[in-house]
Amino acid sequence: MIPSPLALLGLLASTVIPTPVLSSRTHAPSPNAARNAQPQSRPRPGPRQQQQLQQMAYSPSFINATNTNVGPVSLRINTQDESSRNDTAPMLYGLMFEDISHSGDGGIYAELLMNRAFQGSMTGQNAVLPYGPTLDGWSTIGGAEISLTELHPLSSALPIALQVVIPANATGEVGVVNSGYWGMDITPQTYNASWYVYAKQSTYGTGNTTTFTASLRSNLTNQTWATSTVGPIGLDTFEYMQLNASIYNNVTAPNGNNSFALTMDASEVAGQTFYFALFSLFPETFKARENGLRKDLAQSLYDLNPKFLRCPGGNNLEGESTQTRWKWWEQIGPLKDRPGRVGDWGYYNTGGLGLVEFMHWCEDMEVEPVLAVYSGYSLDGTSWPQDHMDQVLQEALEELEYLMGDESTNWGKKRVEHGFPEPFQINWVEIGNEDWFSNTYPRRFKYMYDGLKKAYPNITYISTAYDENPQTVIDIPAGAMWDTHHYVEPSYFVENFNFYDNWLSSTNLTDVQVFIGEYSVFEHDTPSGVLNFSDPQGIHIPAIGEGVYLLGAERNPNTVRLSSYAPSLQNRDWFNWTPDLISFQAEHNRTVRSVSYWQEWMFGNLRGSQTLEVIDQGGLNPLFWGATIEQDTGSVYLKVINIGNQTVPLDVSFDASYTKVNGTILRNDDPNAFNWINNQTAVVPQALGTNASALPSVGSNGTFTWTVPTWSITVLQFDQ
C-alpha cells in the first residue's frame, strides 16, 4: 500500500538552496541525441561555502519542451491480456557512489575525526606539497606542543605520526583536540574512540603510568558532554600500543560546534614526549557495522529501496594520474595498513571506506554491488600502453579473486585472513568510467572484457562508452551493457522520453542492455535556450524532467535494466558539485533530501512486477504516464506526470473491475520550490485526499475521473 502522510513525514529531511536559472537547448534533439551528444566533463574541484549559496540570485524555471496545447486525456489500462506484459526490471533503481564533495570521508563513512592519521590534506592546505600531510583539524590544550614526525611511523602505510611534547612546567589538563569534519553531532549514544600511542623512552621513567581522558566537548562553551578514562596504564616505550575507550553520552548538544579531546594530567606527564598515530572516533553506525556508515545518511539511501550500489566510482576510480588510481589492494585489511590516496576531487581519501566496506554497505542495504574496475585510463589523459594492459587485467582478476575466491586461492586466503571467511558475490562488473574521454578505450575494453569473461563467464560486464565519442565507437558484445550518463536540462529528459522504445533496433546491437549510470538535471531551461551549465539546486522542475525520463526507462524493461542518480551525497561545508540527492552537515538534523530524492523514493517504492499496456486518447505532453501491476496482489500502479502549468482532465478505465484508488503526489504551486535547511519539507510526497489534492472520483461505469494538478508527479494505486 502507498504510505500514509504521517508515515511519509517520518522520513522527511532534504536538499539545497537555489541558484540562478540558466539555459537549455534551442531546439529538440534528434531521437539519437542521447547517444550522439558530446559528453560534459565535471567541473574541477573547489570548496564553496553555504553562505555563498544564500547570496545567489534566483529566477523562475520551466520546461521548454512543454506542450501548451492542453486537452483531456483518456487512458484504458489492459490488465487481462498477459501476453502484452513484460516483467519490470527488478534492479532498475539503485545507487551510485564515489567520494566527491566529502561524501565519503566526512560523509557517509562514519568516522568523526578529520585528518585522523595525518595521511594527506585538502587543496591548498599544504603550501609546499599539494595534498601533503598537515595538522589540519588538530589543536592543543594546556600548552602541549604538537608537530608531525616521520621518525616514528605506525606502519609503512602510515609513516607520519603526531609528536606531542608536554612542557616541564605544564599544569592541569594537557593534550590534543580534533574539530571533526566541520563539527560533530553529539546525541545520546555510545561513541567508540581509539588511538595508537607510545612514550619516548628518554622522558618516560621506569614505573611511570599515564591516564588518558577521552571527551566530547563544546567549542563554544567548553562544556564537556561526556568522558571516558583509560588508565592509569604504563605505556610502551619501544613500539605502539592501541588503546580504546567507549564514551557513553546521554545528552544532546544544541549544535554541531563540538570537538573530541584526548587529554592527560600534567602532574603525570609534564616534561614527557609521546607519539600518537591513527586516532579514531565512531558514533553508532548503520546496522551496527564496525567501521561502518553514518546512520542518517545510510538510512536515507536505504529508504529509497535501492537494488544495487555502483562503487567505488566514478572519476574517483581513475586517479588524477595512473599512480594515484584507486588501488583496491591498498583499500583492504587493517586500517593501519591502508595508506589512503590523493582523491580526484581535491582532498585526500583515507581509505577507511574500502573494498570490503563497500561489500558490507551492499549487505546491510540488501543490494547488489556493481563493481567498477580500473581499465587503464587516468584523468591526466594517460592511457596504459597495450603491452602493459596485462597488468591492468591482472589487477582486476585479483580483485575478483579476493572477493569471490575460496581459501585455496591466493587472494581468497588473504580475505579469510582479514576476517571474512565467506566470499562475496559479484554479478556485475563495470570496466572503467566515462571512457569516451579516451580514444584508446576500444582496445582497452576488448582486452579487459575478453580476459575477465574468460575467467568469470557468468558476470555481466558493462562498457562505459558506446558512441559518445564519434572517433571511437565501441563494439559492445551480446549480453553486455552500456553505461550512459546525462547531466542536462529538463527539456532534454522530456524530449527523450521515448528514446529507449526502439533503441536496440536503431543501434543494430544484439542483446545489449542499458545502465543509466549517472543522470540529473544540471542546467535550467530558459526562454533563450542557450546552453549554460550552472549547478542548479534541487528545485521541483528538474525532478519532473528526471521523472519523465525514468518513465521512459520503466516502460522499456528489456532495454534499460539499471539506473542511478548522481551524485548521491554532498557535504554543504565543502563540495564540488550540485545538485545532489542528499546534502548534509555534521548535525544530523540538518540533512536535506532534495525533490529529486523524493521522486526517486516514489518510483523505487511504488511500482509493480509487470508492465501493462495503456491505450490513450489525447496524446503525450504535458501529461506522461506508465502503468505496472503487482502480480501477487493485482494492485495497479499508474504513474502520471504533468510537466505543464495547466491542469489536465484525466479519465482512467480498466478491462476489469477496479473500485478502489489511493495515491501519492509530489508537487508544489511554485515549480521553483525546493527543500533546504530552513524548510526541509517544502516539496515532499503527500497522500492524495489530504491537503495535497483530491483523489480521483469513481463513476458508475467504473471510470476514474481526475484533474491532474500542475507540475506534479503522482503514483495512483488501484485495487479491486
PDB file of C-alpha atoms in Angstrom, residues 65-209:
ATOM      1  CA  ALA A  65       9.642  21.213 -24.167  1.00  0.00           C
ATOM      2  CA  THR A  66       6.200  21.553 -22.575  1.00  0.00           C
ATOM      3  CA  ASN A  67       3.234  21.391 -24.936  1.00  0.00           C
ATOM      4  CA  THR A  68       0.864  24.250 -24.110  1.00  0.00           C
ATOM      5  CA  ASN A  69      -1.998  22.879 -26.230  1.00  0.00           C
ATOM      6  CA  VAL A  70      -3.730  21.101 -23.374  1.00  0.00           C
ATOM      7  CA  GLY A  71      -6.732  18.828 -23.799  1.00  0.00           C
ATOM      8  CA  PRO A  72      -8.342  15.998 -21.829  1.00  0.00           C
ATOM      9  CA  VAL A  73      -6.646  12.592 -21.764  1.00  0.00           C
ATOM     10  CA  SER A  74      -8.312   9.179 -21.513  1.00  0.00           C
ATOM     11  CA  LEU A  75      -6.367   6.060 -20.579  1.00  0.00           C
ATOM     12  CA  ARG A  76      -7.588   2.479 -20.823  1.00  0.00           C
ATOM     13  CA  ILE A  77      -5.395   0.016 -18.942  1.00  0.00           C
ATOM     14  CA  ASN A  78      -5.224  -3.582 -20.183  1.00  0.00           C
ATOM     15  CA  THR A  79      -4.910  -5.984 -17.253  1.00  0.00           C
ATOM     16  CA  GLN A  80      -6.352  -9.153 -18.785  1.00  0.00           C
ATOM     17  CA  ASP A  81      -4.087  -9.796 -21.765  1.00  0.00           C
ATOM     18  CA  GLU A  82      -0.991 -11.154 -20.083  1.00  0.00           C
ATOM     19  CA  SER A  83       0.752 -11.584 -23.434  1.00  0.00           C
ATOM     20  CA  SER A  84       1.080  -7.804 -23.642  1.00  0.00           C
ATOM     21  CA  ARG A  85       3.008  -7.622 -20.355  1.00  0.00           C
ATOM     22  CA  ASN A  86       6.736  -7.547 -19.689  1.00  0.00           C
ATOM     23  CA  ASP A  87       8.448  -8.185 -16.383  1.00  0.00           C
ATOM     24  CA  THR A  88       9.663  -4.909 -14.952  1.00  0.00           C
ATOM     25  CA  ALA A  89      13.419  -4.507 -14.490  1.00  0.00           C
ATOM     26  CA  PRO A  90      13.824  -5.739 -10.904  1.00  0.00           C
ATOM     27  CA  MET A  91      17.035  -3.783 -10.277  1.00  0.00           C
ATOM     28  CA  LEU A  92      16.086  -0.610 -12.131  1.00  0.00           C
ATOM     29  CA  TYR A  93      16.653   1.786  -9.233  1.00  0.00           C
ATOM     30  CA  GLY A  94      19.956   1.846  -7.393  1.00  0.00           C
ATOM     31  CA  LEU A  95      22.760   3.993  -6.031  1.00  0.00           C
ATOM     32  CA  MET A  96      25.942   5.425  -7.500  1.00  0.00           C
ATOM     33  CA  PHE A  97      28.704   6.377  -5.079  1.00  0.00           C
ATOM     34  CA  GLU A  98      32.092   7.987  -5.355  1.00  0.00           C
ATOM     35  CA  ASP A  99      33.891  10.132  -2.804  1.00  0.00           C
ATOM     36  CA  ILE A 100      33.065  13.604  -4.138  1.00  0.00           C
ATOM     37  CA  SER A 101      32.056  16.653  -2.074  1.00  0.00           C
ATOM     38  CA  HIS A 102      33.319  14.875   1.065  1.00  0.00           C
ATOM     39  CA  SER A 103      30.535  12.366   0.645  1.00  0.00           C
ATOM     40  CA  GLY A 104      32.766   9.527   1.878  1.00  0.00           C
ATOM     41  CA  ASP A 105      35.366  10.890   4.288  1.00  0.00           C
ATOM     42  CA  GLY A 106      33.416  13.477   6.241  1.00  0.00           C
ATOM     43  CA  GLY A 107      30.157  11.999   4.966  1.00  0.00           C
ATOM     44  CA  ILE A 108      28.645   8.540   4.874  1.00  0.00           C
ATOM     45  CA  TYR A 109      31.821   6.965   6.245  1.00  0.00           C
ATOM     46  CA  ALA A 110      31.003   7.478   9.904  1.00  0.00           C
ATOM     47  CA  GLU A 111      34.491   8.372  11.155  1.00  0.00           C
ATOM     48  CA  LEU A 112      34.160  11.690  13.016  1.00  0.00           C
ATOM     49  CA  LEU A 113      37.816  12.768  13.157  1.00  0.00           C
ATOM     50  CA  MET A 114      39.273  14.828  10.340  1.00  0.00           C
ATOM     51  CA  ASN A 115      42.871  14.010   9.411  1.00  0.00           C
ATOM     52  CA  ARG A 116      42.876  11.094  11.811  1.00  0.00           C
ATOM     53  CA  ALA A 117      46.141   9.559  10.552  1.00  0.00           C
ATOM     54  CA  PHE A 118      47.959  12.562   9.011  1.00  0.00           C
ATOM     55  CA  GLN A 119      47.857  10.932   5.582  1.00  0.00           C
ATOM     56  CA  GLY A 120      47.205  13.975   3.438  1.00  0.00           C
ATOM     57  CA  SER A 121      45.219  17.150   3.077  1.00  0.00           C
ATOM     58  CA  MET A 122      42.771  19.145   1.018  1.00  0.00           C
ATOM     59  CA  THR A 123      43.563  21.502  -1.825  1.00  0.00           C
ATOM     60  CA  GLY A 124      45.669  24.460  -0.639  1.00  0.00           C
ATOM     61  CA  GLN A 125      46.327  23.302   2.927  1.00  0.00           C
ATOM     62  CA  ASN A 126      49.947  22.304   2.372  1.00  0.00           C
ATOM     63  CA  ALA A 127      51.713  25.156   0.570  1.00  0.00           C
ATOM     64  CA  VAL A 128      54.870  23.125  -0.075  1.00  0.00           C
ATOM     65  CA  LEU A 129      53.481  19.723  -1.079  1.00  0.00           C
ATOM     66  CA  PRO A 130      49.949  19.676  -2.526  1.00  0.00           C
ATOM     67  CA  TYR A 131      47.843  17.119  -0.663  1.00  0.00           C
ATOM     68  CA  GLY A 132      50.768  16.571   1.731  1.00  0.00           C
ATOM     69  CA  PRO A 133      50.318  15.895   5.459  1.00  0.00           C
ATOM     70  CA  THR A 134      49.219  18.760   7.707  1.00  0.00           C
ATOM     71  CA  LEU A 135      47.936  19.342  11.212  1.00  0.00           C
ATOM     72  CA  ASP A 136      44.582  20.483   9.879  1.00  0.00           C
ATOM     73  CA  GLY A 137      41.796  19.681  12.329  1.00  0.00           C
ATOM     74  CA  TRP A 138      44.141  19.450  15.339  1.00  0.00           C
ATOM     75  CA  SER A 139      44.883  21.867  18.180  1.00  0.00           C
ATOM     76  CA  THR A 140      46.182  21.629  21.716  1.00  0.00           C
ATOM     77  CA  ILE A 141      45.102  22.042  25.317  1.00  0.00           C
ATOM     78  CA  GLY A 142      47.231  23.219  28.237  1.00  0.00           C
ATOM     79  CA  GLY A 143      50.278  24.323  26.310  1.00  0.00           C
ATOM     80  CA  ALA A 144      51.077  20.958  24.702  1.00  0.00           C
ATOM     81  CA  GLU A 145      53.321  21.299  21.644  1.00  0.00           C
ATOM     82  CA  ILE A 146      52.476  19.264  18.545  1.00  0.00           C
ATOM     83  CA  SER A 147      54.283  18.550  15.311  1.00  0.00           C
ATOM     84  CA  LEU A 148      54.372  15.918  12.584  1.00  0.00           C
ATOM     85  CA  THR A 149      57.182  13.394  12.506  1.00  0.00           C
ATOM     86  CA  GLU A 150      58.400  10.804  10.013  1.00  0.00           C
ATOM     87  CA  LEU A 151      60.749   9.235  12.540  1.00  0.00           C
ATOM     88  CA  HIS A 152      58.091   7.224  14.341  1.00  0.00           C
ATOM     89  CA  PRO A 153      55.819   5.613  11.726  1.00  0.00           C
ATOM     90  CA  LEU A 154      52.974   3.386  12.808  1.00  0.00           C
ATOM     91  CA  SER A 155      53.394   1.291   9.651  1.00  0.00           C
ATOM     92  CA  SER A 156      54.763   1.543   6.138  1.00  0.00           C
ATOM     93  CA  ALA A 157      51.275   2.621   5.052  1.00  0.00           C
ATOM     94  CA  LEU A 158      51.029   5.340   7.736  1.00  0.00           C
ATOM     95  CA  PRO A 159      54.521   6.850   8.014  1.00  0.00           C
ATOM     96  CA  ILE A 160      53.513  10.161   9.638  1.00  0.00           C
ATOM     97  CA  ALA A 161      52.867  10.402  13.375  1.00  0.00           C
ATOM     98  CA  LEU A 162      51.926  13.157  15.795  1.00  0.00           C
ATOM     99  CA  GLN A 163      54.613  14.148  18.269  1.00  0.00           C
ATOM    100  CA  VAL A 164      53.223  15.663  21.473  1.00  0.00           C
ATOM    101  CA  VAL A 165      55.643  17.390  23.834  1.00  0.00           C
ATOM    102  CA  ILE A 166      54.392  18.328  27.301  1.00  0.00           C
ATOM    103  CA  PRO A 167      56.289  21.288  28.783  1.00  0.00           C
ATOM    104  CA  ALA A 168      58.052  20.656  32.063  1.00  0.00           C
ATOM    105  CA  ASN A 169      56.087  23.469  33.700  1.00  0.00           C
ATOM    106  CA  ALA A 170      52.690  22.297  32.436  1.00  0.00           C
ATOM    107  CA  THR A 171      49.818  22.149  34.886  1.00  0.00           C
ATOM    108  CA  GLY A 172      46.281  20.839  34.810  1.00  0.00           C
ATOM    109  CA  GLU A 173      44.808  19.303  31.684  1.00  0.00           C
ATOM    110  CA  VAL A 174      47.086  18.829  28.650  1.00  0.00           C
ATOM    111  CA  GLY A 175      46.521  17.115  25.316  1.00  0.00           C
ATOM    112  CA  VAL A 176      45.095  17.421  21.826  1.00  0.00           C
ATOM    113  CA  VAL A 177      41.759  18.321  20.272  1.00  0.00           C
ATOM    114  CA  ASN A 178      40.200  17.339  16.925  1.00  0.00           C
ATOM    115  CA  SER A 179      37.454  19.544  15.492  1.00  0.00           C
ATOM    116  CA  GLY A 180      35.963  16.870  13.244  1.00  0.00           C
ATOM    117  CA  TYR A 181      34.669  17.438   9.743  1.00  0.00           C
ATOM    118  CA  TRP A 182      33.284  20.923  10.373  1.00  0.00           C
ATOM    119  CA  GLY A 183      31.898  19.892  13.733  1.00  0.00           C
ATOM    120  CA  MET A 184      30.403  16.814  15.357  1.00  0.00           C
ATOM    121  CA  ASP A 185      26.866  15.717  16.047  1.00  0.00           C
ATOM    122  CA  ILE A 186      26.586  14.851  19.747  1.00  0.00           C
ATOM    123  CA  THR A 187      23.495  12.865  20.741  1.00  0.00           C
ATOM    124  CA  PRO A 188      22.694  10.162  23.314  1.00  0.00           C
ATOM    125  CA  GLN A 189      24.639   7.085  22.199  1.00  0.00           C
ATOM    126  CA  THR A 190      27.956   5.324  22.679  1.00  0.00           C
ATOM    127  CA  TYR A 191      30.994   6.706  20.863  1.00  0.00           C
ATOM    128  CA  ASN A 192      33.980   4.415  20.332  1.00  0.00           C
ATOM    129  CA  ALA A 193      37.391   6.068  20.391  1.00  0.00           C
ATOM    130  CA  SER A 194      40.803   4.561  19.721  1.00  0.00           C
ATOM    131  CA  TRP A 195      44.388   5.719  19.227  1.00  0.00           C
ATOM    132  CA  TYR A 196      47.881   4.339  18.913  1.00  0.00           C
ATOM    133  CA  VAL A 197      50.490   5.715  21.297  1.00  0.00           C
ATOM    134  CA  TYR A 198      53.910   5.115  22.774  1.00  0.00           C
ATOM    135  CA  ALA A 199      56.139   7.211  25.026  1.00  0.00           C
ATOM    136  CA  LYS A 200      59.639   8.499  24.328  1.00  0.00           C
ATOM    137  CA  GLN A 201      61.912   6.276  26.340  1.00  0.00           C
ATOM    138  CA  SER A 202      64.304   9.007  27.480  1.00  0.00           C
ATOM    139  CA  THR A 203      61.488  11.084  29.028  1.00  0.00           C
ATOM    140  CA  TYR A 204      59.283   8.290  30.369  1.00  0.00           C
ATOM    141  CA  GLY A 205      60.794   6.880  33.530  1.00  0.00           C
ATOM    142  CA  THR A 206      60.612   3.298  34.682  1.00  0.00           C
ATOM    143  CA  GLY A 207      57.374   2.612  36.509  1.00  0.00           C
ATOM    144  CA  ASN A 208      55.575   5.647  35.063  1.00  0.00           C
ATOM    145  CA  THR A 209      51.871   5.428  34.349  1.00  0.00           C
TER     146      THR A 209
END
